[in-house]
Coordinates of C-alpha atoms in Angstrom, one line a residue:
X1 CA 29.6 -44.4 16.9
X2 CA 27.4 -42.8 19.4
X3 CA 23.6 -42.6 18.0
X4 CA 22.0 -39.0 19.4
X5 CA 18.1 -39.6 20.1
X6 CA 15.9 -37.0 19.1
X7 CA 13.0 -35.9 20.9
X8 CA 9.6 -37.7 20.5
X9 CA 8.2 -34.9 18.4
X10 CA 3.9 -34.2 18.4
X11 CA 2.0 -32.6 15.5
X12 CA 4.0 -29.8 13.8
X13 CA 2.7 -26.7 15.0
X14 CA 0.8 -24.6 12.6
X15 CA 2.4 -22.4 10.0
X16 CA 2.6 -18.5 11.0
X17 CA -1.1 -17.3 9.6
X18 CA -0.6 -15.7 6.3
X19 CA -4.9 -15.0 6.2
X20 CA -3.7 -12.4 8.0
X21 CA -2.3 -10.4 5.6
X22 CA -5.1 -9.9 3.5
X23 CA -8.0 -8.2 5.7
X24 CA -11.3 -9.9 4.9
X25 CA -10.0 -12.2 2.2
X26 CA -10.0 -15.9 2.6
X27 CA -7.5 -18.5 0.9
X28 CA -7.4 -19.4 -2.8
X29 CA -10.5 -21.6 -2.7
X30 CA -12.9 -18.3 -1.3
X31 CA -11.6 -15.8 -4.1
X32 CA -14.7 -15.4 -5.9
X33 CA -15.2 -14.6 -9.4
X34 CA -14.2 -11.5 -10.4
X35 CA -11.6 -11.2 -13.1
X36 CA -9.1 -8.8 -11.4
X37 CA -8.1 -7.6 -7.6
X38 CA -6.6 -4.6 -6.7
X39 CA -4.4 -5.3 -3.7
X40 CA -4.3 -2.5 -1.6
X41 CA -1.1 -1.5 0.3
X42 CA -1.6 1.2 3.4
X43 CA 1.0 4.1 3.8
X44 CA 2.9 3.8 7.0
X45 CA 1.2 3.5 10.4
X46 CA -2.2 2.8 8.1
X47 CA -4.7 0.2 8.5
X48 CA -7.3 -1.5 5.8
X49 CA -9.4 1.1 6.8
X50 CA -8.0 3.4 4.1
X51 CA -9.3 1.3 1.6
X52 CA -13.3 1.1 3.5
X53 CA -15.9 1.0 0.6
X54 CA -13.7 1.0 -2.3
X55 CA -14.9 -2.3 -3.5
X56 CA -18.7 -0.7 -3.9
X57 CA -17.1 2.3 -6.3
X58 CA -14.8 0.1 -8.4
X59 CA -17.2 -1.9 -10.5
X60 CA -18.5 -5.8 -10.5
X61 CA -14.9 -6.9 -12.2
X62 CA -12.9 -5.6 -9.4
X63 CA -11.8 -7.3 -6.1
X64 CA -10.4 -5.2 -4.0
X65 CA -7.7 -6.7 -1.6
X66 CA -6.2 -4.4 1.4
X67 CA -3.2 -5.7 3.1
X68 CA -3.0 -5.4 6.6
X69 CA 0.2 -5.1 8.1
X70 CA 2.0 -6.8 11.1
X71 CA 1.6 -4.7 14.7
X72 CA -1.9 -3.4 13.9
X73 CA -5.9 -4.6 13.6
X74 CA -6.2 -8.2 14.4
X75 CA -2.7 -9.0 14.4
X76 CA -1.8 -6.1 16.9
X77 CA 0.3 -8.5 19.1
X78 CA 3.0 -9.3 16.0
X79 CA 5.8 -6.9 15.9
X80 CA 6.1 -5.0 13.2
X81 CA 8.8 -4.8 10.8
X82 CA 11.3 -2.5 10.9
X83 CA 13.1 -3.2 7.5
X84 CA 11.8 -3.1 3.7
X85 CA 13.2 -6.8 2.7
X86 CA 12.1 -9.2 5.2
X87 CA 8.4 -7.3 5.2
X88 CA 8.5 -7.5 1.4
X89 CA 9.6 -11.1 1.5
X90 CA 7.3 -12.5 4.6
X91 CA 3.9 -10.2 2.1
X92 CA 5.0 -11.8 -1.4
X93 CA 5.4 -15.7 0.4
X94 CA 1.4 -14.8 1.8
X95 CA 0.8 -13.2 -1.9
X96 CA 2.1 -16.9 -3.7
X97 CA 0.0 -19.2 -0.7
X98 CA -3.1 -17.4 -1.3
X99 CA -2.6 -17.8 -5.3
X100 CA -2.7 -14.2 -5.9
X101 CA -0.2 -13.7 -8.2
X102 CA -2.2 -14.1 -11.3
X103 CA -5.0 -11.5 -12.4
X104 CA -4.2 -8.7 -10.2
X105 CA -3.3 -5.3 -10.2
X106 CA -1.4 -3.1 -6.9
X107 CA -2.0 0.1 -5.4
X108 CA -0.4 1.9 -2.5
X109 CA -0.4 5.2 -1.0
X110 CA 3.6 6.8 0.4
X111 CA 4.8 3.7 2.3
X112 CA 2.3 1.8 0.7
X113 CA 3.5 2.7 -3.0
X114 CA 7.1 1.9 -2.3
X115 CA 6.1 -2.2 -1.0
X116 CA 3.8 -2.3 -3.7
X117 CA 6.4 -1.6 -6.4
X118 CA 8.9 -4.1 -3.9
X119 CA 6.4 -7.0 -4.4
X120 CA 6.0 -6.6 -8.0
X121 CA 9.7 -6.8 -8.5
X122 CA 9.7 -9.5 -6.2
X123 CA 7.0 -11.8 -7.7
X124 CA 8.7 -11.3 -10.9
X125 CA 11.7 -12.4 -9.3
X126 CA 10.8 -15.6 -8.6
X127 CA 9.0 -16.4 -12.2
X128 CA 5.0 -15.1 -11.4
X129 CA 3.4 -12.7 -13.4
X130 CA 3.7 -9.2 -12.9
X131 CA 0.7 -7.0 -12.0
X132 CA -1.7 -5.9 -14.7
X133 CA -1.0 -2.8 -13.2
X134 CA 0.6 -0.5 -10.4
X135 CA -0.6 2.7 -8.9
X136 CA 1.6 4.6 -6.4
X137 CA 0.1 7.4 -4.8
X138 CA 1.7 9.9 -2.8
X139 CA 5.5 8.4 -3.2
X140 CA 8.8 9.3 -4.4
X141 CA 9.9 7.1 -6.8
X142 CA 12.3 4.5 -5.1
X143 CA 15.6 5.6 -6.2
X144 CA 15.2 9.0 -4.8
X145 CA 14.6 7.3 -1.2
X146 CA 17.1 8.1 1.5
X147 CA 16.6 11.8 2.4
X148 CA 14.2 11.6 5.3
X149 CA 14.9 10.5 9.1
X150 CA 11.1 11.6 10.5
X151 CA 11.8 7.9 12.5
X152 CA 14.1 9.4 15.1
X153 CA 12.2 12.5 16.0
X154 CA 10.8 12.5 19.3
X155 CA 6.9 11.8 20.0
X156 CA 5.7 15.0 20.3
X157 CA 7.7 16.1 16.7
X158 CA 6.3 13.3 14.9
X159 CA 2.6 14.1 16.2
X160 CA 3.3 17.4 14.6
X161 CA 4.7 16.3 11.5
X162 CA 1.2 13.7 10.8
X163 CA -0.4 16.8 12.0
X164 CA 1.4 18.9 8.9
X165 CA 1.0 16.4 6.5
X166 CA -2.5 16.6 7.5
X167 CA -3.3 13.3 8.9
X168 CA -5.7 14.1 11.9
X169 CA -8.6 14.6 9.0
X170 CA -11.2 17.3 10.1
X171 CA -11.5 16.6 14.0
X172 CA -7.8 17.4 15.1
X173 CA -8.8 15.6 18.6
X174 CA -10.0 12.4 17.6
X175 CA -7.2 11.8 15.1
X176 CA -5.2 12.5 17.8
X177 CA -6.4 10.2 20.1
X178 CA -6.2 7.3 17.0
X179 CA -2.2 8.8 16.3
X180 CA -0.9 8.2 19.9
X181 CA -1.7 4.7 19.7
X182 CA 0.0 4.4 16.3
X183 CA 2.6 5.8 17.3
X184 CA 5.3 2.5 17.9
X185 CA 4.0 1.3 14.2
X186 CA 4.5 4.6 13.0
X187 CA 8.0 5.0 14.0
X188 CA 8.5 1.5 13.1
X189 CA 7.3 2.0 9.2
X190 CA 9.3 4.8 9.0
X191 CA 12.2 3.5 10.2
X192 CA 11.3 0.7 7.5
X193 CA 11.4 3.1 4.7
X194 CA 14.0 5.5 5.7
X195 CA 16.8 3.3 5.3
X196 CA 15.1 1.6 2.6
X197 CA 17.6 1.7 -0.5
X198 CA 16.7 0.9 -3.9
X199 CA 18.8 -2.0 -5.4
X200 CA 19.2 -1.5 -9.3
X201 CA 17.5 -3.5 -11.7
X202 CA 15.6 -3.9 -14.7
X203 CA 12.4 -1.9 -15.1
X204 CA 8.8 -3.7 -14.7
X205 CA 6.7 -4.0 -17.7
X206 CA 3.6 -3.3 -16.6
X207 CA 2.2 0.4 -17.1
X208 CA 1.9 2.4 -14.1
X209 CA -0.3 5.5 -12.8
X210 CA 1.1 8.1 -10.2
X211 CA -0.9 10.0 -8.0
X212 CA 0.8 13.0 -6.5
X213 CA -1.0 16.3 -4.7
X214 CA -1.0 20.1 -4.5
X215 CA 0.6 20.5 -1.0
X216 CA 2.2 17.6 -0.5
X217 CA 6.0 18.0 0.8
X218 CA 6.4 14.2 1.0
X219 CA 6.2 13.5 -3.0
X220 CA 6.5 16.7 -5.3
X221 CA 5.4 16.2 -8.9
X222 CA 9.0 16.1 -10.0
X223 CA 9.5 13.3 -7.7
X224 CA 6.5 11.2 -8.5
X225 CA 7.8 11.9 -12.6
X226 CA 11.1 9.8 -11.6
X227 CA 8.3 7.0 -11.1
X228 CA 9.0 6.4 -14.9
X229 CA 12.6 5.0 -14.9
X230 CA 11.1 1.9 -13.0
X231 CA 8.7 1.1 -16.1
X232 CA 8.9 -0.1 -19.6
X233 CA 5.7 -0.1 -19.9
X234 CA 3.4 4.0 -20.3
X235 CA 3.1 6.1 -17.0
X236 CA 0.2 8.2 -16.7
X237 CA 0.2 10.8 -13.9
X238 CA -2.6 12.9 -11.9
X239 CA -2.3 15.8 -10.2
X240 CA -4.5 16.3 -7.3
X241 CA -5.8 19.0 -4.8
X242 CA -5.2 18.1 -1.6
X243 CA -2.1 17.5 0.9
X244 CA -0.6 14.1 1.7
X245 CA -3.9 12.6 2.5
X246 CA -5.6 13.2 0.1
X247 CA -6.9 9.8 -0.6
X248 CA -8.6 10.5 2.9
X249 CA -10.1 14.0 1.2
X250 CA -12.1 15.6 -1.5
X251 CA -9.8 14.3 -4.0
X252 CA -11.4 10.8 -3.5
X253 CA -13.6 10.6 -5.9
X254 CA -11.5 11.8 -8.7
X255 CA -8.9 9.1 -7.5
X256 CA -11.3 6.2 -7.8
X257 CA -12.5 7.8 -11.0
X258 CA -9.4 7.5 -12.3
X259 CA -8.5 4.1 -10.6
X260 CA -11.8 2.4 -11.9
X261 CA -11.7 3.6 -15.6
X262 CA -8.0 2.2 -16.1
X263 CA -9.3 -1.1 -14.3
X264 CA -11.9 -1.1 -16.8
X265 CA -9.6 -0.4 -19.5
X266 CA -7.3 -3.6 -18.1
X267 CA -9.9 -6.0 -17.3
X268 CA -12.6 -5.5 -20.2
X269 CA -11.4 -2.9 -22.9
X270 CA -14.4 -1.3 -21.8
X271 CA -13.1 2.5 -21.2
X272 CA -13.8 5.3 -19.2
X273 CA -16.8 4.2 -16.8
X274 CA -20.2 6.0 -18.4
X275 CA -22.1 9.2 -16.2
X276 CA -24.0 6.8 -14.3
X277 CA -20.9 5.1 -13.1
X278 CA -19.5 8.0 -12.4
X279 CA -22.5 9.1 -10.4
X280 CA -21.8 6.2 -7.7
X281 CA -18.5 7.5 -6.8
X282 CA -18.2 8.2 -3.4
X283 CA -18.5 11.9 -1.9
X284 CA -15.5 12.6 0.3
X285 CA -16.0 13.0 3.8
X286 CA -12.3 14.0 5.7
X287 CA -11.9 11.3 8.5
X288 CA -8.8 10.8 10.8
X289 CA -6.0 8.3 9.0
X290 CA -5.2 6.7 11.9
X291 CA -8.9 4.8 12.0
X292 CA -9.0 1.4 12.0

């Protein structure tokens, strides 16, 4: 019997850094002490950024949690993914290290709404809790998914579709100047979500909100409605002014209005936040959504 040597092997190298994935949030032990996060999922080509400041218009008993993605921010040399399961898979094994499964709540805006809903199922999959709750914003419900192939249009017909959807914000030059270099994890996401297709299964429990606007092509009110087949649990929906950004737009406030007072609802049995809360709330300013 011949005996194969294996190499001398040195320190295993370090684990892939799932830190990472949350932008500005430490491991388990660095948490803090509030009683419920609100893990925040950006819409395709989208950065932490679209979450800036939430956390000072959400109350004391809110953490809020963005996600940033492979291919962008500080991890702008990973590649990113290019297909909803291994993305979903690679977020929820970061999700379980950092001990976030437990007290928590999701909300994501278009691509963002469709992982966020992919997680949940996923955590409940392997035995964690499901979230206290899940907002999707701007999002067909999963099941309708399929009809879209914005990844394969050429540079200059994907600056004008962002452009349509109104994603420049205000100054149509500086958004543009934040776009082109989005552009690779643009197509990437999209590609990511257009041959996404939703694998049947049992409903969640937990209740849901569903944000959908005015002038938004992307998710019509009839299509954000189908969000209810994927709960057991009550669905509240708002309908909003704006166009496909407009969690970037005037309809800010009235979306973290709306986000804190359910939160509150969840974490205390408290209610609707009182007039002074509501005072705090942001006013919208329009700014590019390509900003990191």
């Amino acid at each position: 019997m011949h005996t194969i040597e294996r190499p001398a092997r040195g320190p295993s190298p370090p684990r892939p850094p799932t830190a990472g994935w949350f932008h500005g949030f430490g491991p388990s032990t660095d948490t803090g002490t509030a009683p419920l996060r609100l893990v925040c999922v950006p819409y395709a080509g989208g950065t932490p950024s679209v979450y800036r400041n939430w956390a000072a218009h959400l109350g004391d008993g809110v953490d809020v949690v963005p996600v940033l993605l492979p291919g962008r921010g500080l991890r702008l040399r990973e590649a990113p993914y290019i297909a909803v399961g291994p993305l979903v898979a690679a977020l929820v094994d970061a999700f379980v290290e950092h001990e976030l499964a437990h007290d928590y709540a999701l909300f994501g805006h278009s691509m963002g709404a469709l992982l966020a809903y992919e997680v949940a199922c996923e955590l409940r999959d392997r035995g964690l809790p499901e979230p206290a709750h899940l907002f999707v914003s701007g999002s067909k419900a999963p099941h309708l998914y399929g009809d879209r192939r914005d990844h394969t249009l050429s540079d200059a017909d994907l600056r004008q579709l962002v452009r349509d959807l109104g994603g420049l914000g205000a100054d149509d030059t500086i958004g543009s100047s934040y776009l082109e270099r989005r552009l690779p994890v643009l197509r990437a996401d999209l590609t990511a979500c257009e041959t996404y297709r939703w694998t049947p299964r049992r409903p969640l429990s937990c209740p849901m909100t569903a944000f959908s606007a005015t002038r938004d092509p992307i998710a019509p009110p009839h299509e954000m409605e189908a969000w209810r087949v994927h709960t057991r649990g009550s669905l509240l929906r708002h309908h909003m002014e704006g166009d496909h950004f407009f969690l970037n737009g005037p309809a800010r406030p009235h979306l973290l209005r709306e986000i804190r007072a359910e939160l509150a609802r969840r974490s205390d049995g408290s209610g609707h936040p009182g007039t002074a809360e509501r005072d705090r709330l942001p006013t919208a300013k329009r700014e590019p959504s390509w900003i990191y």
